[in-house]
Amino acid sequence: MTKDPVVFDNPRAMRAHAADLRRQGLRIGFVPTMGALHQGHLSLLDYTREHCDHLVVSIFVNPLQFDREDDLSGYPRTWEADLAACAGHGAETIYAPTPAVMYPEGYQTKVSVTELTRGLCGAGRPGHFDGVATVVLKLFNTVSPHLAVFGRKDYQQLRMIQRMVIDLDLPVEVKGRPIVREPDGLAMSSRNTHLSPQEREQALCLYRALTRAESLVRQGRRDVAALKQAAQDEVAAVAPARLEYLEVVDQHSLEPLAVLHRPAVMALAVWLGQTRLIDNMELNP
Ligand code: AMP
């Protein structure tokens, strides 16, 4: 039997609830999401549930992190299904504030993690990571989790949040979890629902690019230019796919590497029609 989670829609009520949980000595685990939950999200809920006493999931489509109005207005919203999924995966509390409550009249504060957000997705999405850092800090302040769990699907986001937590002395442990993929390799994403059947097929070029590079690394290749070329060829083989970026960077600093002499990650963003997809794979020489 699953129990319905309790839902809070404003920071004051959520904070009071979290304070109460802490007074009871419970370890609070937190998974921030924008809803439209899929198996990728649910893997985070399951992991967090196992490592805490009380699971809080936030569902908030954060306008501050969208750089395109059509992306925000078209973002999938599946509230009823999300609630059921959260209940089924052990969430006791849902925090679902409205934009008006998060950013009321007069709101003007932003958090910026500077170096880590310059390249990769940061280069093509101005303001995106400031929006993410800001909302995550606000959510941490309200939910006051002991543990917060993020997917490595958004690799740059994870590294940025880990940096922010260190830089701002936030009393929360941040964990990154593996990417959950469809059986054919496509990384699960709420935006996959925007793909036409044809684009869904074409979207496999991201995974093909990453696995091609990975297999070259396993064969001993270390020159990044060659790895990138092989991966780019996989994307180029799909005519409608438009590559926004493809980089091989250090796993922690996210600085571009010329030679694979330490743990790296290959990350890419590809457009299929109006849909932008990202994916990445760690390359460990
Ligand atoms: P979002 O709802 O897109 O903001 O994502 C919420 C959290 O789920 C983030 O930490 C994402 O990195 C994570 N996430 C999204 N897709 C996946 C996936 N396919 N595998 C693992 N985690 C994911």
PDB file of C-alpha atoms and ligand atoms in Angstrom:
ATOM      1  CA  MET A   1       0.000   0.000   0.000  1.00  0.00           C
ATOM      2  CA  THR A   2       1.407   3.388  -0.958  1.00  0.00           C
ATOM      3  CA  LYS A   3       0.528   6.409   1.083  1.00  0.00           C
ATOM      4  CA  ASP A   4      -0.358   9.681  -0.643  1.00  0.00           C
ATOM      5  CA  PRO A   5       2.422  12.220  -0.227  1.00  0.00           C
ATOM      6  CA  VAL A   6       1.663  15.515   1.457  1.00  0.00           C
ATOM      7  CA  VAL A   7       1.908  18.470  -0.943  1.00  0.00           C
ATOM      8  CA  PHE A   8       3.179  21.967  -0.108  1.00  0.00           C
ATOM      9  CA  ASP A   9       2.944  24.889  -2.511  1.00  0.00           C
ATOM     10  CA  ASN A  10       4.746  27.640  -0.635  1.00  0.00           C
ATOM     11  CA  PRO A  11       8.133  28.023   1.038  1.00  0.00           C
ATOM     12  CA  ARG A  12       6.821  28.932   4.480  1.00  0.00           C
ATOM     13  CA  ALA A  13       4.743  25.754   4.888  1.00  0.00           C
ATOM     14  CA  MET A  14       7.462  23.595   3.352  1.00  0.00           C
ATOM     15  CA  ARG A  15      10.112  25.070   5.667  1.00  0.00           C
ATOM     16  CA  ALA A  16       7.967  24.502   8.761  1.00  0.00           C
ATOM     17  CA  HIS A  17       7.391  20.895   7.698  1.00  0.00           C
ATOM     18  CA  ALA A  18      11.139  20.346   7.110  1.00  0.00           C
ATOM     19  CA  ALA A  19      11.951  21.864  10.501  1.00  0.00           C
ATOM     20  CA  ASP A  20       9.491  19.470  12.084  1.00  0.00           C
ATOM     21  CA  LEU A  21      11.092  16.484  10.332  1.00  0.00           C
ATOM     22  CA  ARG A  22      14.512  17.620  11.534  1.00  0.00           C
ATOM     23  CA  ARG A  23      13.217  17.974  15.110  1.00  0.00           C
ATOM     24  CA  GLN A  24      12.129  14.334  14.854  1.00  0.00           C
ATOM     25  CA  GLY A  25      15.723  13.462  13.976  1.00  0.00           C
ATOM     26  CA  LEU A  26      14.825  12.305  10.447  1.00  0.00           C
ATOM     27  CA  ARG A  27      17.343  12.400   7.623  1.00  0.00           C
ATOM     28  CA  ILE A  28      15.755  14.330   4.735  1.00  0.00           C
ATOM     29  CA  GLY A  29      16.540  13.208   1.178  1.00  0.00           C
ATOM     30  CA  PHE A  30      15.663  15.535  -1.689  1.00  0.00           C
ATOM     31  CA  VAL A  31      15.226  15.136  -5.454  1.00  0.00           C
ATOM     32  CA  PRO A  32      14.536  18.370  -7.352  1.00  0.00           C
ATOM     33  CA  THR A  33      12.659  17.893 -10.654  1.00  0.00           C
ATOM     34  CA  MET A  34      10.628  19.789 -13.210  1.00  0.00           C
ATOM     35  CA  GLY A  35       8.028  17.013 -13.319  1.00  0.00           C
ATOM     36  CA  ALA A  36       7.069  14.940 -16.384  1.00  0.00           C
ATOM     37  CA  LEU A  37       8.698  12.152 -14.430  1.00  0.00           C
ATOM     38  CA  HIS A  38      10.240   9.149 -16.185  1.00  0.00           C
ATOM     39  CA  GLN A  39      12.414   6.215 -15.116  1.00  0.00           C
ATOM     40  CA  GLY A  40      15.471   8.499 -14.944  1.00  0.00           C
ATOM     41  CA  HIS A  41      13.818  10.606 -12.247  1.00  0.00           C
ATOM     42  CA  LEU A  42      12.405   7.552 -10.518  1.00  0.00           C
ATOM     43  CA  SER A  43      15.865   5.983 -10.239  1.00  0.00           C
ATOM     44  CA  LEU A  44      16.864   9.071  -8.243  1.00  0.00           C
ATOM     45  CA  LEU A  45      13.812   8.727  -5.991  1.00  0.00           C
ATOM     46  CA  ASP A  46      14.574   5.045  -5.353  1.00  0.00           C
ATOM     47  CA  TYR A  47      18.223   5.743  -4.537  1.00  0.00           C
ATOM     48  CA  THR A  48      17.401   8.664  -2.266  1.00  0.00           C
ATOM     49  CA  ARG A  49      14.622   6.770  -0.498  1.00  0.00           C
ATOM     50  CA  GLU A  50      17.128   4.083   0.440  1.00  0.00           C
ATOM     51  CA  HIS A  51      19.558   6.618   1.874  1.00  0.00           C
ATOM     52  CA  CYS A  52      17.248   8.774   3.962  1.00  0.00           C
ATOM     53  CA  ASP A  53      14.275   8.583   6.338  1.00  0.00           C
ATOM     54  CA  HIS A  54      11.993  11.008   4.530  1.00  0.00           C
ATOM     55  CA  LEU A  55      11.925  11.687   0.784  1.00  0.00           C
ATOM     56  CA  VAL A  56      10.999  15.116  -0.541  1.00  0.00           C
ATOM     57  CA  VAL A  57      10.525  15.623  -4.303  1.00  0.00           C
ATOM     58  CA  SER A  58      10.112  19.073  -5.751  1.00  0.00           C
ATOM     59  CA  ILE A  59       8.147  19.587  -8.949  1.00  0.00           C
ATOM     60  CA  PHE A  60       8.700  23.052 -10.322  1.00  0.00           C
ATOM     61  CA  VAL A  61       9.122  24.144 -13.930  1.00  0.00           C
ATOM     62  CA  ASN A  62      11.545  26.961 -13.220  1.00  0.00           C
ATOM     63  CA  PRO A  63      10.997  29.875 -15.614  1.00  0.00           C
ATOM     64  CA  LEU A  64      14.348  31.416 -14.610  1.00  0.00           C
ATOM     65  CA  GLN A  65      16.328  28.634 -16.298  1.00  0.00           C
ATOM     66  CA  PHE A  66      14.566  28.697 -19.689  1.00  0.00           C
ATOM     67  CA  ASP A  67      16.225  30.679 -22.449  1.00  0.00           C
ATOM     68  CA  ARG A  68      13.391  30.127 -24.958  1.00  0.00           C
ATOM     69  CA  GLU A  69       9.751  31.023 -24.338  1.00  0.00           C
ATOM     70  CA  ASP A  70       8.476  28.184 -26.574  1.00  0.00           C
ATOM     71  CA  ASP A  71      10.528  25.655 -24.571  1.00  0.00           C
ATOM     72  CA  LEU A  72       8.965  26.888 -21.317  1.00  0.00           C
ATOM     73  CA  SER A  73       5.377  27.044 -22.597  1.00  0.00           C
ATOM     74  CA  GLY A  74       5.707  23.664 -24.355  1.00  0.00           C
ATOM     75  CA  TYR A  75       7.407  21.904 -21.430  1.00  0.00           C
ATOM     76  CA  PRO A  76       5.435  18.695 -20.660  1.00  0.00           C
ATOM     77  CA  ARG A  77       3.288  18.928 -17.504  1.00  0.00           C
ATOM     78  CA  THR A  78       1.859  15.661 -16.144  1.00  0.00           C
ATOM     79  CA  TRP A  79       0.858  16.507 -12.564  1.00  0.00           C
ATOM     80  CA  GLU A  80      -1.504  13.581 -11.820  1.00  0.00           C
ATOM     81  CA  ALA A  81       0.884  10.953 -13.189  1.00  0.00           C
ATOM     82  CA  ASP A  82       3.800  12.600 -11.344  1.00  0.00           C
ATOM     83  CA  LEU A  83       1.948  12.467  -8.039  1.00  0.00           C
ATOM     84  CA  ALA A  84       1.157   8.787  -8.542  1.00  0.00           C
ATOM     85  CA  ALA A  85       4.768   8.030  -9.510  1.00  0.00           C
ATOM     86  CA  CYS A  86       6.100   9.872  -6.445  1.00  0.00           C
ATOM     87  CA  ALA A  87       3.697   7.975  -4.190  1.00  0.00           C
ATOM     88  CA  GLY A  88       4.705   4.692  -5.796  1.00  0.00           C
ATOM     89  CA  HIS A  89       8.381   5.410  -5.216  1.00  0.00           C
ATOM     90  CA  GLY A  90       8.228   6.295  -1.564  1.00  0.00           C
ATOM     91  CA  ALA A  91       8.031  10.097  -1.625  1.00  0.00           C
ATOM     92  CA  GLU A  92       6.423  11.367   1.582  1.00  0.00           C
ATOM     93  CA  THR A  93       6.459  15.034   0.617  1.00  0.00           C
ATOM     94  CA  ILE A  94       6.018  16.930  -2.647  1.00  0.00           C
ATOM     95  CA  TYR A  95       7.071  20.546  -2.859  1.00  0.00           C
ATOM     96  CA  ALA A  96       5.359  22.203  -5.823  1.00  0.00           C
ATOM     97  CA  PRO A  97       5.509  25.989  -5.567  1.00  0.00           C
ATOM     98  CA  THR A  98       4.181  28.312  -8.264  1.00  0.00           C
ATOM     99  CA  PRO A  99       6.416  30.746 -10.179  1.00  0.00           C
ATOM    100  CA  ALA A 100       4.596  33.639  -8.455  1.00  0.00           C
ATOM    101  CA  VAL A 101       5.496  32.269  -5.051  1.00  0.00           C
ATOM    102  CA  MET A 102       9.120  31.593  -6.030  1.00  0.00           C
ATOM    103  CA  TYR A 103       9.675  34.895  -7.822  1.00  0.00           C
ATOM    104  CA  PRO A 104       7.211  37.441  -6.450  1.00  0.00           C
ATOM    105  CA  GLU A 105       6.999  41.057  -7.562  1.00  0.00           C
ATOM    106  CA  GLY A 106      10.301  42.766  -6.868  1.00  0.00           C
ATOM    107  CA  TYR A 107      12.403  39.604  -6.978  1.00  0.00           C
ATOM    108  CA  GLN A 108      15.953  40.387  -8.148  1.00  0.00           C
ATOM    109  CA  THR A 109      18.544  38.017  -6.681  1.00  0.00           C
ATOM    110  CA  LYS A 110      20.611  35.550  -8.701  1.00  0.00           C
ATOM    111  CA  VAL A 111      23.334  33.017  -7.926  1.00  0.00           C
ATOM    112  CA  SER A 112      26.107  32.543 -10.466  1.00  0.00           C
ATOM    113  CA  VAL A 113      28.745  29.805 -10.529  1.00  0.00           C
ATOM    114  CA  THR A 114      31.074  31.425 -13.011  1.00  0.00           C
ATOM    115  CA  GLU A 115      33.866  29.228 -14.431  1.00  0.00           C
ATOM    116  CA  LEU A 116      32.084  25.872 -14.599  1.00  0.00           C
ATOM    117  CA  THR A 117      29.170  27.288 -16.567  1.00  0.00           C
ATOM    118  CA  ARG A 118      31.078  29.076 -19.342  1.00  0.00           C
ATOM    119  CA  GLY A 119      31.403  26.158 -21.771  1.00  0.00           C
ATOM    120  CA  LEU A 120      29.234  23.243 -22.931  1.00  0.00           C
ATOM    121  CA  CYS A 121      25.516  24.040 -22.395  1.00  0.00           C
ATOM    122  CA  GLY A 122      26.388  27.364 -20.768  1.00  0.00           C
ATOM    123  CA  ALA A 123      27.815  28.719 -24.026  1.00  0.00           C
ATOM    124  CA  GLY A 124      24.568  28.205 -25.945  1.00  0.00           C
ATOM    125  CA  ARG A 125      22.035  28.914 -23.184  1.00  0.00           C
ATOM    126  CA  PRO A 126      22.734  32.332 -21.672  1.00  0.00           C
ATOM    127  CA  GLY A 127      21.380  32.649 -18.134  1.00  0.00           C
ATOM    128  CA  HIS A 128      20.375  28.995 -17.915  1.00  0.00           C
ATOM    129  CA  PHE A 129      22.790  27.929 -15.203  1.00  0.00           C
ATOM    130  CA  ASP A 130      22.240  31.068 -13.125  1.00  0.00           C
ATOM    131  CA  GLY A 131      18.566  30.116 -13.182  1.00  0.00           C
ATOM    132  CA  VAL A 132      19.346  26.567 -12.076  1.00  0.00           C
ATOM    133  CA  ALA A 133      21.787  27.592  -9.330  1.00  0.00           C
ATOM    134  CA  THR A 134      19.335  30.150  -8.019  1.00  0.00           C
ATOM    135  CA  VAL A 135      16.366  27.819  -7.859  1.00  0.00           C
ATOM    136  CA  VAL A 136      18.400  24.974  -6.354  1.00  0.00           C
ATOM    137  CA  LEU A 137      19.719  27.249  -3.615  1.00  0.00           C
ATOM    138  CA  LYS A 138      16.176  28.462  -2.895  1.00  0.00           C
ATOM    139  CA  LEU A 139      14.934  24.864  -2.787  1.00  0.00           C
ATOM    140  CA  PHE A 140      17.787  23.813  -0.486  1.00  0.00           C
ATOM    141  CA  ASN A 141      16.976  26.713   1.839  1.00  0.00           C
ATOM    142  CA  THR A 142      13.358  25.659   2.022  1.00  0.00           C
ATOM    143  CA  VAL A 143      13.619  21.864   2.089  1.00  0.00           C
ATOM    144  CA  SER A 144      16.850  21.813   4.158  1.00  0.00           C
ATOM    145  CA  PRO A 145      17.838  18.342   2.964  1.00  0.00           C
ATOM    146  CA  HIS A 146      20.668  16.284   4.428  1.00  0.00           C
ATOM    147  CA  LEU A 147      21.115  14.607   1.022  1.00  0.00           C
ATOM    148  CA  ALA A 148      20.240  15.931  -2.445  1.00  0.00           C
ATOM    149  CA  VAL A 149      20.453  13.678  -5.486  1.00  0.00           C
ATOM    150  CA  PHE A 150      20.925  14.694  -9.131  1.00  0.00           C
ATOM    151  CA  GLY A 151      21.326  12.787 -12.417  1.00  0.00           C
ATOM    152  CA  ARG A 152      24.585  12.731 -14.347  1.00  0.00           C
ATOM    153  CA  LYS A 153      22.425  13.238 -17.449  1.00  0.00           C
ATOM    154  CA  ASP A 154      22.887  16.943 -16.645  1.00  0.00           C
ATOM    155  CA  TYR A 155      26.584  16.591 -15.977  1.00  0.00           C
ATOM    156  CA  GLN A 156      27.491  20.270 -16.009  1.00  0.00           C
ATOM    157  CA  GLN A 157      24.556  21.035 -13.727  1.00  0.00           C
ATOM    158  CA  LEU A 158      25.743  18.420 -11.226  1.00  0.00           C
ATOM    159  CA  ARG A 159      29.284  19.796 -11.165  1.00  0.00           C
ATOM    160  CA  MET A 160      27.976  23.347 -10.813  1.00  0.00           C
ATOM    161  CA  ILE A 161      25.782  22.413  -7.854  1.00  0.00           C
ATOM    162  CA  GLN A 162      28.623  20.536  -6.155  1.00  0.00           C
ATOM    163  CA  ARG A 163      30.756  23.682  -6.571  1.00  0.00           C
ATOM    164  CA  MET A 164      28.005  25.949  -5.235  1.00  0.00           C
ATOM    165  CA  VAL A 165      27.557  23.755  -2.151  1.00  0.00           C
ATOM    166  CA  ILE A 166      31.282  24.003  -1.380  1.00  0.00           C
ATOM    167  CA  ASP A 167      31.556  27.707  -2.184  1.00  0.00           C
ATOM    168  CA  LEU A 168      28.504  28.720  -0.125  1.00  0.00           C
ATOM    169  CA  ASP A 169      29.143  26.294   2.780  1.00  0.00           C
ATOM    170  CA  LEU A 170      25.767  24.638   2.318  1.00  0.00           C
ATOM    171  CA  PRO A 171      25.134  21.836   4.835  1.00  0.00           C
ATOM    172  CA  VAL A 172      23.956  19.284   2.270  1.00  0.00           C
ATOM    173  CA  GLU A 173      25.538  16.204   0.720  1.00  0.00           C
ATOM    174  CA  VAL A 174      25.163  16.126  -3.066  1.00  0.00           C
ATOM    175  CA  LYS A 175      25.204  12.831  -4.967  1.00  0.00           C
ATOM    176  CA  GLY A 176      25.233  12.235  -8.732  1.00  0.00           C
ATOM    177  CA  ARG A 177      23.592   9.132 -10.175  1.00  0.00           C
ATOM    178  CA  PRO A 178      23.979   7.304 -13.525  1.00  0.00           C
ATOM    179  CA  ILE A 179      22.048   8.148 -16.678  1.00  0.00           C
ATOM    180  CA  VAL A 180      19.014   5.937 -17.253  1.00  0.00           C
ATOM    181  CA  ARG A 181      18.547   5.039 -20.925  1.00  0.00           C
ATOM    182  CA  GLU A 182      15.850   3.554 -23.118  1.00  0.00           C
ATOM    183  CA  PRO A 183      16.606  -0.035 -24.217  1.00  0.00           C
ATOM    184  CA  ASP A 184      18.117   1.287 -27.467  1.00  0.00           C
ATOM    185  CA  GLY A 185      20.431   3.719 -25.657  1.00  0.00           C
ATOM    186  CA  LEU A 186      18.593   7.049 -25.898  1.00  0.00           C
ATOM    187  CA  ALA A 187      18.980   8.914 -22.597  1.00  0.00           C
ATOM    188  CA  MET A 188      15.579   9.355 -20.978  1.00  0.00           C
ATOM    189  CA  SER A 189      14.412  12.956 -21.005  1.00  0.00           C
ATOM    190  CA  SER A 190      11.130  14.760 -20.509  1.00  0.00           C
ATOM    191  CA  ARG A 191      11.773  16.452 -23.863  1.00  0.00           C
ATOM    192  CA  ASN A 192      11.873  13.119 -25.745  1.00  0.00           C
ATOM    193  CA  THR A 193       8.067  13.341 -25.919  1.00  0.00           C
ATOM    194  CA  HIS A 194       8.512  16.257 -28.359  1.00  0.00           C
ATOM    195  CA  LEU A 195      10.259  14.010 -30.912  1.00  0.00           C
ATOM    196  CA  SER A 196       8.386  12.740 -33.981  1.00  0.00           C
ATOM    197  CA  PRO A 197       8.790   8.988 -34.659  1.00  0.00           C
ATOM    198  CA  GLN A 198      11.400   9.874 -37.271  1.00  0.00           C
ATOM    199  CA  GLU A 199      13.296  12.206 -34.911  1.00  0.00           C
ATOM    200  CA  ARG A 200      13.122   9.573 -32.176  1.00  0.00           C
ATOM    201  CA  GLU A 201      15.032   7.241 -34.517  1.00  0.00           C
ATOM    202  CA  GLN A 202      17.493   9.975 -35.490  1.00  0.00           C
ATOM    203  CA  ALA A 203      18.080  10.813 -31.818  1.00  0.00           C
ATOM    204  CA  LEU A 204      20.068   7.597 -31.459  1.00  0.00           C
ATOM    205  CA  CYS A 205      23.015   9.393 -33.065  1.00  0.00           C
ATOM    206  CA  LEU A 206      23.910  10.907 -29.660  1.00  0.00           C
ATOM    207  CA  TYR A 207      24.352   7.507 -28.054  1.00  0.00           C
ATOM    208  CA  ARG A 208      26.115   6.138 -31.132  1.00  0.00           C
ATOM    209  CA  ALA A 209      28.573   9.054 -31.002  1.00  0.00           C
ATOM    210  CA  LEU A 210      29.358   8.442 -27.332  1.00  0.00           C
ATOM    211  CA  THR A 211      29.701   4.670 -27.599  1.00  0.00           C
ATOM    212  CA  ARG A 212      31.921   5.042 -30.688  1.00  0.00           C
ATOM    213  CA  ALA A 213      34.295   7.277 -28.720  1.00  0.00           C
ATOM    214  CA  GLU A 214      34.149   4.973 -25.727  1.00  0.00           C
ATOM    215  CA  SER A 215      35.089   1.934 -27.778  1.00  0.00           C
ATOM    216  CA  LEU A 216      38.056   3.821 -29.297  1.00  0.00           C
ATOM    217  CA  VAL A 217      39.212   4.691 -25.775  1.00  0.00           C
ATOM    218  CA  ARG A 218      38.951   1.024 -24.826  1.00  0.00           C
ATOM    219  CA  GLN A 219      41.148   0.234 -27.833  1.00  0.00           C
ATOM    220  CA  GLY A 220      43.773   2.603 -26.438  1.00  0.00           C
ATOM    221  CA  ARG A 221      43.116   5.841 -28.359  1.00  0.00           C
ATOM    222  CA  ARG A 222      43.976   8.893 -26.260  1.00  0.00           C
ATOM    223  CA  ASP A 223      44.056  11.807 -28.744  1.00  0.00           C
ATOM    224  CA  VAL A 224      40.918  13.801 -28.146  1.00  0.00           C
ATOM    225  CA  ALA A 225      40.787  15.253 -31.683  1.00  0.00           C
ATOM    226  CA  ALA A 226      40.422  11.741 -33.100  1.00  0.00           C
ATOM    227  CA  LEU A 227      37.777  10.794 -30.519  1.00  0.00           C
ATOM    228  CA  LYS A 228      35.794  13.934 -31.265  1.00  0.00           C
ATOM    229  CA  GLN A 229      36.047  13.398 -35.019  1.00  0.00           C
ATOM    230  CA  ALA A 230      34.740   9.836 -34.737  1.00  0.00           C
ATOM    231  CA  ALA A 231      31.836  10.977 -32.567  1.00  0.00           C
ATOM    232  CA  GLN A 232      31.050  13.956 -34.812  1.00  0.00           C
ATOM    233  CA  ASP A 233      30.936  11.624 -37.813  1.00  0.00           C
ATOM    234  CA  GLU A 234      28.138   9.663 -36.137  1.00  0.00           C
ATOM    235  CA  VAL A 235      26.075  12.830 -35.710  1.00  0.00           C
ATOM    236  CA  ALA A 236      26.897  14.069 -39.225  1.00  0.00           C
ATOM    237  CA  ALA A 237      25.667  10.737 -40.636  1.00  0.00           C
ATOM    238  CA  VAL A 238      22.143  11.778 -39.594  1.00  0.00           C
ATOM    239  CA  ALA A 239      21.428  14.618 -41.990  1.00  0.00           C
ATOM    240  CA  PRO A 240      18.739  16.541 -40.039  1.00  0.00           C
ATOM    241  CA  ALA A 241      20.721  16.447 -36.770  1.00  0.00           C
ATOM    242  CA  ARG A 242      22.449  19.737 -35.970  1.00  0.00           C
ATOM    243  CA  LEU A 243      25.385  19.547 -33.577  1.00  0.00           C
ATOM    244  CA  GLU A 244      25.463  22.441 -31.072  1.00  0.00           C
ATOM    245  CA  TYR A 245      28.626  21.259 -29.335  1.00  0.00           C
ATOM    246  CA  LEU A 246      30.676  18.151 -28.703  1.00  0.00           C
ATOM    247  CA  GLU A 247      33.496  18.377 -26.173  1.00  0.00           C
ATOM    248  CA  VAL A 248      35.791  16.184 -24.143  1.00  0.00           C
ATOM    249  CA  VAL A 249      36.435  17.791 -20.772  1.00  0.00           C
ATOM    250  CA  ASP A 250      37.908  17.013 -17.367  1.00  0.00           C
ATOM    251  CA  GLN A 251      35.298  15.328 -15.127  1.00  0.00           C
ATOM    252  CA  HIS A 252      35.637  17.935 -12.399  1.00  0.00           C
ATOM    253  CA  SER A 253      36.921  21.231 -13.814  1.00  0.00           C
ATOM    254  CA  LEU A 254      35.048  20.683 -17.125  1.00  0.00           C
ATOM    255  CA  GLU A 255      38.054  22.142 -18.936  1.00  0.00           C
ATOM    256  CA  PRO A 256      38.651  20.862 -22.477  1.00  0.00           C
ATOM    257  CA  LEU A 257      41.338  18.183 -22.785  1.00  0.00           C
ATOM    258  CA  ALA A 258      43.651  17.577 -25.762  1.00  0.00           C
ATOM    259  CA  VAL A 259      44.849  14.200 -24.509  1.00  0.00           C
ATOM    260  CA  LEU A 260      42.927  11.705 -22.443  1.00  0.00           C
ATOM    261  CA  HIS A 261      45.372  11.416 -19.568  1.00  0.00           C
ATOM    262  CA  ARG A 262      42.836  11.699 -16.756  1.00  0.00           C
ATOM    263  CA  PRO A 263      39.152  10.952 -16.142  1.00  0.00           C
ATOM    264  CA  ALA A 264      37.134  12.801 -18.767  1.00  0.00           C
ATOM    265  CA  VAL A 265      33.614  13.122 -20.010  1.00  0.00           C
ATOM    266  CA  MET A 266      32.425  13.501 -23.584  1.00  0.00           C
ATOM    267  CA  ALA A 267      29.348  15.726 -23.697  1.00  0.00           C
ATOM    268  CA  LEU A 268      27.240  16.857 -26.627  1.00  0.00           C
ATOM    269  CA  ALA A 269      24.094  18.761 -27.524  1.00  0.00           C
ATOM    270  CA  VAL A 270      22.187  18.016 -30.723  1.00  0.00           C
ATOM    271  CA  TRP A 271      19.137  19.653 -32.252  1.00  0.00           C
ATOM    272  CA  LEU A 272      16.478  17.626 -34.029  1.00  0.00           C
ATOM    273  CA  GLY A 273      13.963  20.078 -35.413  1.00  0.00           C
ATOM    274  CA  GLN A 274      12.896  22.280 -32.481  1.00  0.00           C
ATOM    275  CA  THR A 275      14.076  19.801 -29.851  1.00  0.00           C
ATOM    276  CA  ARG A 276      17.463  20.089 -28.179  1.00  0.00           C
ATOM    277  CA  LEU A 277      18.887  16.879 -26.725  1.00  0.00           C
ATOM    278  CA  ILE A 278      21.945  16.449 -24.506  1.00  0.00           C
ATOM    279  CA  ASP A 279      23.894  13.377 -23.497  1.00  0.00           C
ATOM    280  CA  ASN A 280      27.300  12.482 -22.116  1.00  0.00           C
ATOM    281  CA  MET A 281      29.538   9.572 -21.202  1.00  0.00           C
ATOM    282  CA  GLU A 282      32.446   9.364 -18.824  1.00  0.00           C
ATOM    283  CA  LEU A 283      35.665   8.274 -20.527  1.00  0.00           C
ATOM    284  CA  ASN A 284      38.092   6.737 -18.081  1.00  0.00           C
ATOM    285  CA  PRO A 285      41.487   6.055 -19.673  1.00  0.00           C
TER     286      PRO A 285
HETATM  287  P1  AMP B   1      14.657  17.672 -14.715  1.00  0.00           P
HETATM  288  O1  AMP B   1      13.261  17.303 -14.344  1.00  0.00           O
HETATM  289  O2  AMP B   1      14.960  17.527 -16.174  1.00  0.00           O
HETATM  290  O3  AMP B   1      15.085  18.994 -14.127  1.00  0.00           O
HETATM  291  O4  AMP B   1      15.590  16.591 -14.020  1.00  0.00           O
HETATM  292  C1  AMP B   1      15.543  16.373 -12.646  1.00  0.00           C
HETATM  293  C2  AMP B   1      16.672  15.472 -12.251  1.00  0.00           C
HETATM  294  O5  AMP B   1      16.552  14.225 -12.945  1.00  0.00           O
HETATM  295  C3  AMP B   1      18.043  16.038 -12.623  1.00  0.00           C
HETATM  296  O6  AMP B   1      18.954  15.768 -11.579  1.00  0.00           O
HETATM  297  C4  AMP B   1      18.387  15.272 -13.868  1.00  0.00           C
HETATM  298  O7  AMP B   1      19.775  15.159 -14.089  1.00  0.00           O
HETATM  299  C5  AMP B   1      17.780  13.922 -13.559  1.00  0.00           C
HETATM  300  N1  AMP B   1      17.564  13.158 -14.781  1.00  0.00           N
HETATM  301  C6  AMP B   1      16.890  13.541 -15.896  1.00  0.00           C
HETATM  302  N2  AMP B   1      16.949  12.587 -16.839  1.00  0.00           N
HETATM  303  C7  AMP B   1      17.687  11.574 -16.311  1.00  0.00           C
HETATM  304  C8  AMP B   1      18.115  10.298 -16.795  1.00  0.00           C
HETATM  305  N3  AMP B   1      17.803   9.874 -18.024  1.00  0.00           N
HETATM  306  N4  AMP B   1      18.853   9.527 -15.979  1.00  0.00           N
HETATM  307  C9  AMP B   1      19.181   9.955 -14.727  1.00  0.00           C
HETATM  308  N5  AMP B   1      18.809  11.135 -14.213  1.00  0.00           N
HETATM  309  C10 AMP B   1      18.072  11.932 -14.999  1.00  0.00           C
END
